[in-house]
Tab-separated table of C-alpha atoms and ligand atoms in Angstrom:
chain	number	residue	atom	x	y	z
A	1	MET	CA	45.225	-3.904	-5.160
A	2	PHE	CA	46.800	-7.547	-6.100
A	3	SER	CA	48.948	-9.923	-4.027
A	4	SER	CA	50.503	-12.868	-5.051
A	5	PRO	CA	49.259	-16.391	-3.644
A	6	GLU	CA	52.956	-16.725	-2.428
A	7	SER	CA	52.856	-13.058	-0.710
A	8	ARG	CA	49.426	-14.198	1.194
A	9	LEU	CA	50.566	-17.441	2.105
A	10	ASP	CA	53.733	-15.101	3.662
A	11	GLN	CA	51.624	-13.085	5.538
A	12	LEU	CA	49.592	-16.036	6.664
A	13	ASP	CA	52.746	-17.457	7.892
A	14	GLN	CA	53.119	-14.348	9.996
A	15	VAL	CA	50.300	-13.789	10.983
A	16	SER	CA	49.768	-17.703	12.570
A	17	ARG	CA	53.574	-17.296	14.129
A	18	HIS	CA	51.957	-14.299	16.103
A	19	ILE	CA	48.791	-16.317	17.320
A	20	GLU	CA	51.183	-19.306	18.087
A	21	ALA	CA	53.076	-16.506	20.443
A	22	HIS	CA	50.450	-14.999	21.977
A	23	GLN	CA	48.532	-18.408	22.704
A	24	GLU	CA	48.832	-17.573	26.230
A	25	GLU	CA	47.454	-14.213	26.071
A	26	PHE	CA	44.532	-15.399	24.288
A	27	VAL	CA	43.581	-18.486	26.843
A	28	GLN	CA	43.716	-15.499	29.819
A	29	THR	CA	41.186	-13.154	27.715
A	30	LEU	CA	38.842	-16.318	27.663
A	31	LYS	CA	39.386	-16.833	31.322
A	32	ASP	CA	38.455	-13.592	31.535
A	33	TRP	CA	34.955	-13.994	30.107
A	34	VAL	CA	34.240	-17.223	31.425
A	35	ALA	CA	34.286	-15.132	34.743
A	36	VAL	CA	31.427	-13.638	34.145
A	37	GLU	CA	28.442	-15.507	35.189
A	38	SER	CA	26.446	-14.140	31.813
A	39	ASP	CA	23.755	-17.284	32.609
A	40	SER	CA	20.644	-15.473	30.298
A	41	VAL	CA	18.727	-18.434	31.733
A	42	GLN	CA	18.294	-18.045	34.626
A	43	PRO	CA	16.106	-14.790	35.091
A	44	LEU	CA	17.869	-12.709	37.815
A	45	PRO	CA	18.716	-8.850	38.118
A	46	ARG	CA	22.091	-10.118	38.862
A	47	LEU	CA	22.949	-11.819	36.159
A	48	ARG	CA	20.932	-9.476	33.303
A	49	GLN	CA	24.302	-6.842	35.414
A	50	GLU	CA	26.510	-10.170	34.329
A	51	ILE	CA	25.892	-10.190	31.253
A	52	CYS	CA	25.039	-6.461	30.397
A	53	ARG	CA	28.874	-5.974	32.069
A	54	MET	CA	30.389	-9.224	29.416
A	55	MET	CA	28.279	-7.164	26.619
A	56	ASP	CA	30.876	-4.341	27.865
A	57	MET	CA	33.821	-6.519	28.010
A	58	SER	CA	33.015	-7.705	24.533
A	59	ALA	CA	33.165	-3.283	23.363
A	60	ASP	CA	36.198	-2.918	25.265
A	61	LYS	CA	37.728	-4.923	23.591
A	62	LEU	CA	36.529	-4.596	19.490
A	63	ARG	CA	37.069	-0.412	21.016
A	64	ARG	CA	40.640	-1.062	21.038
A	65	LEU	CA	41.705	-2.530	18.470
A	66	GLY	CA	40.084	0.152	16.494
A	67	ALA	CA	36.617	-1.053	15.649
A	68	THR	CA	33.740	1.922	15.843
A	69	VAL	CA	31.597	-0.090	17.901
A	70	ASP	CA	27.578	0.603	18.409
A	71	THR	CA	25.955	-0.218	21.297
A	72	VAL	CA	22.405	-1.362	20.528
A	73	ASP	CA	20.067	-0.274	23.529
A	74	MET	CA	17.483	-3.172	23.487
A	75	GLY	CA	14.529	-1.544	26.627
A	76	ALA	CA	13.631	-4.403	29.094
A	77	GLN	CA	11.628	-7.701	29.160
A	78	GLN	CA	8.652	-7.739	31.075
A	79	LEU	CA	7.780	-11.609	32.882
A	80	PRO	CA	5.110	-12.943	33.561
A	81	ASP	CA	5.423	-12.525	37.257
A	82	GLY	CA	5.194	-8.495	36.808
A	83	GLN	CA	9.766	-8.562	37.338
A	84	SER	CA	10.879	-6.229	34.510
A	85	LEU	CA	14.208	-6.680	33.553
A	86	PRO	CA	16.978	-5.224	31.468
A	87	ILE	CA	17.610	-6.904	27.867
A	88	PRO	CA	21.504	-6.664	27.104
A	89	PRO	CA	22.623	-4.552	24.435
A	90	ILE	CA	23.546	-5.941	21.220
A	91	ILE	CA	27.094	-4.899	19.981
A	92	LEU	CA	27.199	-3.893	15.940
A	93	ALA	CA	31.029	-3.308	15.668
A	94	GLU	CA	32.709	-2.671	12.489
A	95	LEU	CA	36.416	-2.658	11.519
A	96	GLY	CA	37.388	-1.565	7.942
A	97	ASN	CA	35.014	0.283	4.804
A	98	ASP	CA	37.357	-0.475	1.802
A	99	PRO	CA	34.694	-0.591	-1.303
A	100	GLN	CA	37.285	-2.979	-2.945
A	101	LYS	CA	36.901	-5.892	0.344
A	102	PRO	CA	34.493	-8.006	0.206
A	103	THR	CA	32.963	-7.527	3.956
A	104	VAL	CA	31.661	-10.585	6.579
A	105	CYS	CA	29.795	-9.974	9.572
A	106	PHE	CA	30.182	-12.063	12.778
A	107	TYR	CA	27.351	-13.199	15.011
A	108	GLY	CA	28.842	-14.383	18.706
A	109	HIS	CA	26.690	-14.482	21.564
A	110	LEU	CA	28.177	-14.114	24.727
A	111	ASP	CA	25.256	-15.662	27.629
A	112	VAL	CA	25.605	-18.809	28.440
A	113	GLN	CA	23.792	-21.791	29.643
A	114	PRO	CA	23.020	-22.360	33.967
A	115	ALA	CA	25.858	-23.702	35.014
A	116	ALA	CA	27.078	-25.069	38.975
A	117	LYS	CA	29.112	-27.287	40.737
A	118	GLU	CA	26.840	-29.163	42.307
A	119	ASP	CA	25.372	-30.331	38.829
A	120	GLY	CA	28.586	-32.776	38.736
A	121	TRP	CA	31.103	-30.250	37.395
A	122	LEU	CA	34.729	-31.621	37.997
A	123	THR	CA	36.537	-28.080	38.088
A	124	GLU	CA	34.465	-24.647	38.591
A	125	PRO	CA	32.261	-23.684	35.634
A	126	TYR	CA	32.854	-19.984	35.967
A	127	THR	CA	37.039	-20.407	35.702
A	128	LEU	CA	38.445	-22.239	32.852
A	129	THR	CA	40.692	-24.806	33.661
A	130	GLU	CA	43.109	-26.386	31.513
A	131	VAL	CA	42.985	-30.312	31.863
A	132	ASP	CA	45.316	-31.983	29.847
A	133	GLY	CA	45.556	-29.348	27.319
A	134	LYS	CA	41.171	-29.368	27.688
A	135	LEU	CA	40.064	-25.917	28.498
A	136	TYR	CA	37.159	-26.435	30.925
A	137	GLY	CA	34.577	-24.166	31.649
A	138	ARG	CA	30.857	-22.891	30.804
A	139	GLY	CA	30.723	-21.005	27.671
A	140	ALA	CA	34.337	-21.949	26.426
A	141	THR	CA	32.803	-23.433	23.139
A	142	ASP	CA	29.491	-22.219	23.946
A	143	ASN	CA	29.485	-19.406	22.630
A	144	LYS	CA	32.803	-17.281	23.065
A	145	GLY	CA	35.874	-18.936	22.781
A	146	PRO	CA	35.042	-18.799	18.971
A	147	VAL	CA	33.898	-15.144	19.481
A	148	LEU	CA	37.645	-15.016	21.100
A	149	ALA	CA	38.444	-16.713	18.117
A	150	TRP	CA	37.740	-14.188	15.754
A	151	ILE	CA	38.679	-11.405	17.778
A	152	ASN	CA	42.136	-12.796	17.717
A	153	ALA	CA	42.860	-13.610	14.201
A	154	VAL	CA	41.863	-9.675	13.438
A	155	SER	CA	44.358	-8.222	16.694
A	156	ALA	CA	47.076	-11.304	15.027
A	157	PHE	CA	46.148	-8.533	11.805
A	158	VAL	CA	46.245	-5.185	13.941
A	159	ALA	CA	49.042	-5.917	15.917
A	160	LEU	CA	51.452	-7.244	12.422
A	161	GLU	CA	50.477	-3.991	11.430
A	162	GLN	CA	49.016	-5.696	7.974
A	163	ASP	CA	46.073	-4.331	6.496
A	164	LEU	CA	42.781	-6.166	7.235
A	165	PRO	CA	42.196	-8.111	4.254
A	166	VAL	CA	38.344	-8.219	4.482
A	167	ASN	CA	36.211	-5.511	6.102
A	168	VAL	CA	35.118	-7.482	9.350
A	169	LYS	CA	31.608	-6.265	11.198
A	170	PHE	CA	30.439	-7.827	14.289
A	171	PHE	CA	27.323	-8.728	15.397
A	172	LEU	CA	26.913	-9.880	18.753
A	173	GLU	CA	24.170	-10.856	21.693
A	174	GLY	CA	23.807	-12.053	24.955
A	175	MET	CA	19.954	-12.988	24.575
A	176	GLU	CA	20.997	-16.610	22.422
A	177	GLU	CA	20.222	-19.126	24.968
A	178	ALA	CA	16.671	-17.807	26.119
A	179	GLY	CA	15.523	-17.476	22.380
A	180	SER	CA	17.572	-14.896	21.378
A	181	ILE	CA	14.461	-12.138	21.584
A	182	ALA	CA	14.515	-8.938	20.177
A	183	LEU	CA	17.234	-10.411	17.093
A	184	GLU	CA	14.578	-10.704	14.937
A	185	GLY	CA	13.467	-6.959	15.202
A	186	VAL	CA	17.151	-5.628	15.222
A	187	LEU	CA	17.707	-7.607	12.033
A	188	ARG	CA	14.905	-5.662	9.744
A	189	ARG	CA	16.048	-1.967	11.332
A	190	GLU	CA	19.368	-2.818	10.759
A	191	LYS	CA	18.761	-4.245	7.017
A	192	ASP	CA	19.228	-0.911	5.022
A	193	ARG	CA	22.236	0.032	7.285
A	194	PHE	CA	24.407	-1.997	9.090
A	195	PHE	CA	24.005	-5.124	6.848
A	196	SER	CA	23.827	-3.056	3.994
A	197	SER	CA	27.329	-3.128	2.458
A	198	VAL	CA	27.649	-7.413	4.111
A	199	ASP	CA	28.368	-10.049	2.120
A	200	HIS	CA	28.544	-12.929	3.752
A	201	ILE	CA	27.739	-13.673	7.494
A	202	VAL	CA	29.978	-16.234	8.957
A	203	ILE	CA	28.264	-18.040	12.808
A	204	SER	CA	30.663	-20.451	14.440
A	205	ASP	CA	28.038	-21.553	17.020
A	206	ASN	CA	28.099	-25.310	16.504
A	207	LEU	CA	29.973	-28.103	16.986
A	208	TRP	CA	32.562	-30.562	14.122
A	209	LEU	CA	31.346	-34.029	13.650
A	210	SER	CA	34.108	-35.957	14.942
A	211	ARG	CA	37.158	-34.797	17.929
A	212	ARG	CA	39.867	-33.868	15.115
A	213	LYS	CA	38.436	-33.064	11.733
A	214	PRO	CA	37.174	-30.064	10.749
A	215	ALA	CA	33.696	-29.216	9.490
A	216	LEU	CA	31.235	-26.467	7.712
A	217	THR	CA	27.827	-26.810	8.413
A	218	TYR	CA	25.808	-25.991	5.075
A	219	GLY	CA	21.919	-27.050	6.050
A	220	THR	CA	19.377	-27.400	8.839
A	221	ARG	CA	16.184	-28.982	8.914
A	222	GLY	CA	13.130	-27.406	9.900
A	223	ASN	CA	9.875	-28.091	11.602
A	224	SER	CA	6.308	-28.393	11.887
A	225	TYR	CA	4.324	-29.267	14.786
A	226	PHE	CA	1.363	-31.079	15.285
A	227	THR	CA	-1.766	-31.799	17.778
A	228	VAL	CA	-4.066	-34.202	17.002
A	229	GLU	CA	-7.538	-34.033	19.189
A	230	VAL	CA	-9.978	-37.055	19.337
A	231	LYS	CA	-12.749	-36.199	21.328
A	232	CYS	CA	-15.841	-37.473	22.867
A	233	ARG	CA	-16.630	-35.502	26.082
A	234	ASP	CA	-15.314	-33.816	28.844
A	235	GLN	CA	-15.532	-35.904	31.070
A	236	ASP	CA	-13.742	-39.515	31.581
A	237	PHE	CA	-15.608	-42.560	31.770
A	238	HIS	CA	-14.984	-46.348	33.781
A	239	SER	CA	-14.209	-49.183	31.402
A	240	GLY	CA	-16.686	-51.111	33.490
A	241	THR	CA	-19.836	-48.853	32.749
A	242	PHE	CA	-19.335	-47.842	29.342
A	243	GLY	CA	-16.866	-50.155	27.945
A	244	GLY	CA	-17.937	-51.828	24.971
A	245	ILE	CA	-20.410	-49.081	23.457
A	246	LEU	CA	-18.356	-46.390	22.761
A	247	HIS	CA	-15.479	-45.223	19.775
A	248	GLU	CA	-12.756	-44.844	22.590
A	249	PRO	CA	-11.043	-42.338	21.651
A	250	MET	CA	-7.809	-43.380	22.611
A	251	ALA	CA	-8.465	-46.254	20.473
A	252	ASP	CA	-9.187	-43.867	17.301
A	253	LEU	CA	-5.884	-41.847	18.356
A	254	VAL	CA	-3.661	-44.880	19.083
A	255	ALA	CA	-5.502	-45.755	15.042
A	256	LEU	CA	-4.190	-41.873	13.512
A	257	LEU	CA	-0.915	-42.240	15.427
A	258	GLY	CA	0.120	-45.677	14.335
A	259	SER	CA	-1.611	-44.382	10.405
A	260	LEU	CA	1.624	-41.993	9.974
A	261	VAL	CA	4.825	-43.917	9.578
A	262	ASP	CA	6.329	-47.439	9.189
A	263	SER	CA	8.424	-49.549	10.921
A	264	SER	CA	10.969	-48.662	8.624
A	265	GLY	CA	10.454	-44.872	8.939
A	266	GLN	CA	8.945	-44.603	5.582
A	267	ILE	CA	6.784	-41.539	6.763
A	268	LEU	CA	2.454	-42.996	5.194
A	269	VAL	CA	1.069	-38.906	4.538
A	270	PRO	CA	0.373	-38.945	1.018
A	271	GLY	CA	2.597	-36.493	-1.133
A	272	ILE	CA	5.018	-35.869	2.224
A	273	TYR	CA	8.074	-36.612	-0.786
A	274	ASP	CA	6.806	-35.074	-4.055
A	275	SER	CA	9.007	-32.330	-3.306
A	276	VAL	CA	12.181	-33.419	-1.038
A	277	SER	CA	14.806	-32.420	-3.661
A	278	PRO	CA	16.455	-35.369	-5.003
A	279	VAL	CA	20.045	-36.640	-3.710
A	280	THR	CA	22.858	-35.735	-6.916
A	281	GLU	CA	26.406	-37.839	-7.421
A	282	GLU	CA	28.170	-34.049	-6.281
A	283	GLU	CA	26.653	-34.580	-2.568
A	284	ARG	CA	27.063	-38.543	-2.836
A	285	ALA	CA	30.310	-38.246	-2.367
A	286	MET	CA	29.996	-35.724	0.288
A	287	TYR	CA	28.987	-37.430	2.296
A	288	SER	CA	30.817	-40.792	2.331
A	289	ALA	CA	33.848	-38.234	2.811
A	290	ILE	CA	32.078	-37.553	6.111
A	291	ASP	CA	34.404	-38.914	8.981
A	292	LEU	CA	32.336	-41.325	11.055
A	293	ASP	CA	32.457	-44.144	12.932
A	294	LEU	CA	28.588	-45.780	12.767
A	295	GLY	CA	29.914	-48.551	14.734
A	296	GLU	CA	31.500	-46.060	17.115
A	297	TYR	CA	28.564	-44.055	17.289
A	298	ARG	CA	26.052	-46.898	18.078
A	299	ASN	CA	28.131	-47.492	21.243
A	300	SER	CA	28.569	-44.245	22.010
A	301	THR	CA	24.584	-43.139	21.895
A	302	GLN	CA	23.857	-46.687	23.289
A	303	VAL	CA	21.228	-47.479	19.797
A	304	GLU	CA	21.975	-51.754	18.921
A	305	ARG	CA	20.971	-50.935	15.882
A	306	PHE	CA	19.356	-47.763	13.425
A	307	LEU	CA	17.149	-47.829	11.124
A	308	PHE	CA	19.571	-47.592	8.229
A	309	ASP	CA	23.097	-49.594	8.600
A	310	THR	CA	25.377	-47.031	6.429
A	311	LYS	CA	27.353	-44.311	7.266
A	312	GLU	CA	25.662	-42.901	3.926
A	313	ALA	CA	22.084	-43.440	4.602
A	314	VAL	CA	22.320	-43.134	8.338
A	315	LEU	CA	23.409	-38.979	7.993
A	316	MET	CA	21.235	-38.561	4.436
A	317	HIS	CA	18.055	-39.544	7.081
A	318	LEU	CA	19.295	-37.475	9.511
A	319	TRP	CA	19.238	-34.953	7.459
A	320	ARG	CA	18.959	-34.589	4.127
A	321	TYR	CA	15.033	-36.499	3.973
A	322	PRO	CA	12.310	-36.179	7.092
A	323	SER	CA	11.719	-37.866	9.539
A	324	LEU	CA	8.179	-38.174	12.004
A	325	SER	CA	8.705	-37.762	15.184
A	326	ILE	CA	5.358	-39.777	18.035
A	327	HIS	CA	6.091	-37.620	20.795
A	328	GLY	CA	3.241	-37.898	23.363
A	329	ILE	CA	-0.600	-37.814	24.175
A	330	GLU	CA	-2.259	-35.338	25.775
A	331	GLY	CA	-4.981	-37.179	28.474
A	332	ALA	CA	-3.781	-40.610	28.607
A	333	PHE	CA	-3.676	-42.361	31.432
A	334	ASP	CA	0.339	-42.185	32.382
A	335	GLU	CA	1.216	-43.504	36.129
A	336	ALA	CA	1.871	-46.168	37.332
A	337	GLY	CA	-1.023	-48.890	38.293
A	338	ALA	CA	-3.959	-50.536	36.637
A	339	LYS	CA	-6.776	-47.453	35.982
A	340	THR	CA	-9.790	-48.548	34.387
A	341	VAL	CA	-10.423	-44.830	32.651
A	342	ILE	CA	-11.414	-44.631	29.600
A	343	PRO	CA	-10.145	-40.780	28.689
A	344	GLY	CA	-13.207	-38.528	27.143
A	345	GLN	CA	-11.091	-36.761	25.339
A	346	VAL	CA	-7.275	-37.185	23.980
A	347	VAL	CA	-4.324	-35.260	22.361
A	348	GLY	CA	-2.061	-36.635	20.894
A	349	LYS	CA	1.406	-34.942	19.811
A	350	PHE	CA	3.809	-35.580	16.596
A	351	SER	CA	5.653	-33.453	14.547
A	352	ILE	CA	7.964	-33.558	10.291
A	353	ARG	CA	11.341	-32.471	10.588
A	354	LEU	CA	11.211	-29.955	7.059
A	355	VAL	CA	13.613	-30.540	4.694
A	356	PRO	CA	14.586	-28.787	1.537
A	357	HIS	CA	12.342	-28.197	-0.721
A	358	MET	CA	9.474	-29.184	1.217
A	359	ASN	CA	7.318	-26.021	2.422
A	360	ALA	CA	5.349	-26.039	5.874
A	361	SER	CA	1.617	-25.156	4.305
A	362	THR	CA	1.889	-27.726	2.056
A	363	VAL	CA	2.652	-30.414	4.256
A	364	GLU	CA	-0.267	-28.710	6.903
A	365	LYS	CA	-2.670	-30.005	4.408
A	366	GLN	CA	-1.406	-33.097	3.389
A	367	VAL	CA	-0.886	-34.249	6.771
A	368	LYS	CA	-5.018	-32.522	7.419
A	369	ARG	CA	-6.065	-34.451	4.704
A	370	HIS	CA	-4.535	-37.896	5.870
A	371	LEU	CA	-5.946	-37.710	9.047
A	372	GLU	CA	-8.953	-37.111	8.000
A	373	ASP	CA	-9.128	-40.018	5.929
A	374	VAL	CA	-7.784	-42.611	8.176
A	375	PHE	CA	-10.074	-40.979	10.671
A	376	SER	CA	-13.198	-40.810	8.203
A	377	ARG	CA	-12.717	-44.741	7.328
A	378	ARG	CA	-13.071	-45.790	11.676
A	379	ASN	CA	-16.306	-44.456	11.295
A	380	SER	CA	-16.352	-43.274	14.725
A	381	SER	CA	-18.522	-40.933	16.331
A	382	ASN	CA	-16.267	-38.736	18.331
A	383	ARG	CA	-15.022	-35.386	16.817
A	384	MET	CA	-11.219	-35.064	15.690
A	385	ALA	CA	-9.542	-31.612	15.424
A	386	VAL	CA	-5.392	-31.235	13.365
A	387	SER	CA	-3.960	-27.973	14.349
A	388	MET	CA	-0.093	-27.269	13.318
A	389	VAL	CA	1.140	-25.694	16.436
A	390	LEU	CA	4.459	-24.049	14.080
A	391	GLY	CA	6.385	-24.509	10.855
A	392	ILE	CA	9.958	-23.701	10.721
A	393	ALA	CA	11.278	-23.608	6.883
A	394	PRO	CA	14.839	-25.443	6.776
A	395	TRP	CA	17.715	-23.857	6.061
A	396	VAL	CA	20.877	-24.805	3.483
A	397	ALA	CA	23.271	-22.686	2.026
A	398	ASP	CA	24.347	-22.806	-1.075
A	399	ILE	CA	28.309	-23.885	-1.034
A	400	LYS	CA	29.737	-22.517	-4.302
A	401	ASP	CA	29.700	-19.611	-2.759
A	402	ASN	CA	32.752	-18.016	-2.283
A	403	GLN	CA	32.916	-18.043	1.612
A	404	TYR	CA	32.252	-21.814	1.252
A	405	VAL	CA	35.313	-22.169	-1.116
A	406	ALA	CA	37.515	-19.565	1.102
A	407	ALA	CA	37.233	-21.485	4.188
A	408	ARG	CA	37.695	-25.221	2.618
A	409	ARG	CA	41.057	-23.749	1.655
A	410	ALA	CA	41.841	-22.403	4.913
A	411	ILE	CA	41.196	-25.563	6.507
A	412	ARG	CA	43.170	-26.978	4.227
A	413	THR	CA	45.989	-24.741	4.808
A	414	VAL	CA	45.570	-24.735	8.228
A	415	PHE	CA	44.522	-27.806	9.766
A	416	GLY	CA	45.933	-30.292	6.319
A	417	THR	CA	42.404	-32.089	5.424
A	418	GLU	CA	39.371	-31.305	4.542
A	419	PRO	CA	36.804	-30.181	6.085
A	420	ASP	CA	33.443	-32.279	6.615
A	421	MET	CA	30.624	-31.246	4.974
A	422	ILE	CA	27.494	-31.034	6.752
A	423	ARG	CA	23.732	-30.357	7.942
A	424	ASP	CA	22.594	-30.742	11.583
A	425	GLY	CA	19.086	-32.658	11.859
A	426	SER	CA	17.831	-30.315	13.940
A	427	THR	CA	16.030	-26.041	13.715
A	428	ILE	CA	18.484	-23.751	14.423
A	429	PRO	CA	16.731	-20.707	14.236
A	430	VAL	CA	19.611	-18.003	13.944
A	431	ALA	CA	21.125	-19.734	10.883
A	432	LYS	CA	17.431	-19.376	9.171
A	433	ILE	CA	16.672	-15.654	10.422
A	434	PHE	CA	19.798	-14.255	8.937
A	435	GLN	CA	18.971	-15.788	5.670
A	436	ASP	CA	15.884	-14.724	5.575
A	437	VAL	CA	15.346	-11.572	7.046
A	438	LEU	CA	18.211	-10.698	5.293
A	439	GLN	CA	18.890	-12.259	2.109
A	440	LYS	CA	22.485	-12.165	2.386
A	441	SER	CA	24.938	-15.940	2.533
A	442	VAL	CA	25.611	-17.384	5.565
A	443	MET	CA	27.643	-20.180	6.931
A	444	MET	CA	28.564	-21.922	10.139
A	445	PHE	CA	31.452	-22.442	10.280
A	446	PRO	CA	32.699	-24.209	13.986
A	447	LEU	CA	35.989	-24.571	15.814
A	448	GLY	CA	34.589	-26.775	18.862
A	449	ALA	CA	35.248	-30.549	18.615
A	450	VAL	CA	32.086	-33.258	18.943
A	451	ASP	CA	33.063	-33.541	22.358
A	452	ASP	CA	33.071	-30.362	23.851
A	453	GLY	CA	29.712	-30.844	26.060
A	454	GLU	CA	27.656	-27.853	24.977
A	455	HIS	CA	25.571	-26.824	27.833
A	456	SER	CA	26.333	-29.864	29.457
A	457	GLN	CA	28.580	-30.014	32.624
A	458	ASN	CA	32.168	-29.755	32.577
A	459	GLU	CA	31.875	-28.056	28.955
A	460	LYS	CA	35.376	-27.513	27.508
A	461	ILE	CA	36.818	-26.451	24.246
A	462	ASN	CA	40.119	-27.724	23.420
A	463	ARG	CA	43.448	-25.453	23.676
A	464	TRP	CA	44.583	-26.308	19.717
A	465	ASN	CA	40.641	-25.646	18.481
A	466	TYR	CA	41.299	-22.304	20.125
A	467	ILE	CA	44.513	-21.513	18.766
A	468	GLU	CA	44.410	-23.353	15.411
A	469	GLY	CA	41.035	-21.939	15.149
A	470	SER	CA	41.967	-18.247	15.412
A	471	LYS	CA	44.490	-19.184	12.719
A	472	VAL	CA	42.248	-20.459	9.946
A	473	PHE	CA	39.556	-17.306	10.543
A	474	ALA	CA	42.723	-15.714	9.995
A	475	ALA	CA	43.532	-17.954	6.903
A	476	PHE	CA	39.845	-17.718	5.919
A	477	PHE	CA	39.947	-13.672	5.460
A	478	LEU	CA	43.104	-14.208	3.246
A	479	GLU	CA	41.378	-16.728	1.423
A	480	LEU	CA	38.252	-14.796	0.635
A	481	ALA	CA	39.937	-11.701	-0.425
A	482	THR	CA	42.116	-13.514	-3.256
A	483	LEU	CA	38.996	-14.646	-4.125
A	484	HIS	CA	37.527	-11.429	-4.503
A	485	GLU	CA	39.970	-10.273	-6.521
B	1	LIG	MN1	24.956	-21.143	20.703
B	2	LIG	MN1	23.887	-22.636	23.406
């Protein structure tokens, strides 16, 4: 089945006009979905019922499009207080299974963060309300709007009785905001079944870097979290009685923490930069094309000066270089007043954001060796114990993969601009889990603007992002099919 670029453009034109003409319906559906209080964060039976109802609504919607829908029962969750709550089902749906076409699977979640008017919402959080082209409501951008945009794109082809250019699968869950419990288990179980024919996985659950310029996300940093304990004895001391004759645990700890990073942000652990992948020319060009006004960013974050004063350096140190942050000290005297205590034992906490191709267990060895070295030079009689309590690997995708090429073309066609090629400085476990468990190409294809306020009061998605986003997904299907031929 060969179709010329002209006929693809013609097809996209019809689909786009259909989406444009039906936008009120699409906004109404988003309104119906936002009206469901599918909050997974508060463990309340009533809210779990609401999430289950939300999952049913999405399953119905997909069935009406002609999809085969499987509702996977997830059993119950035992809470520490003895309560047992149902885990909302996961929806596995598929539309089309033509072996000649590429198969793309969309991951999304239909649960939301808590929201209440009295937290400072200007509108009712569960009533989608439009003000100046902005659709306010809990879940509008995270993640109900983007899930519906994907469904809208599919529904336009179906309504026009046009052949879907790709096979489409849906993987929808209702516990993302509660840590996606049980997600990994389902992925492992379905790896050789539901996912066996999947070529590409798309997640649309983050935001652009700007208000108007689209973006594609191709990587996230990982994290390794450390504790370092310095102990003299169980009890604290009085500085009038013991001050001057002790190796004080806090002094040891401050020296240890102070040895980790210098004032320019450089990590001082020997060997830590050895495996960080070098910057390529192509990468450098991508960074300079990104739409970020550093002055505006400084103002909006209320930071007078960053460690770096060019856009490129700031973004590279957020996304593609490791960073070390010191988080806190357990056991320290941290209240107001002038207590003359000498803590008997203290625990320092810090973490290192990992980037390709750093390895958490190598980093663990390097950090331990470094701290042991610093500690031994202090000749202290205290005991030190270092442990890495968390090690999450970084994720980076191959942007030469067909789906990145198709998405860039689709964005160019619909938005008339090249996307910002971005990464995320924090860890988005779901992308990494999909990549690791399924070994498939993963792409994050956000629709929301930087000021959408996910998780905060007055969350919104712009009508423009929602409707053009529906079109860009349709264009993406057509581009992906073209590349596959
Ligand atoms: Mn989300
Ligand atoms: Mn969220």
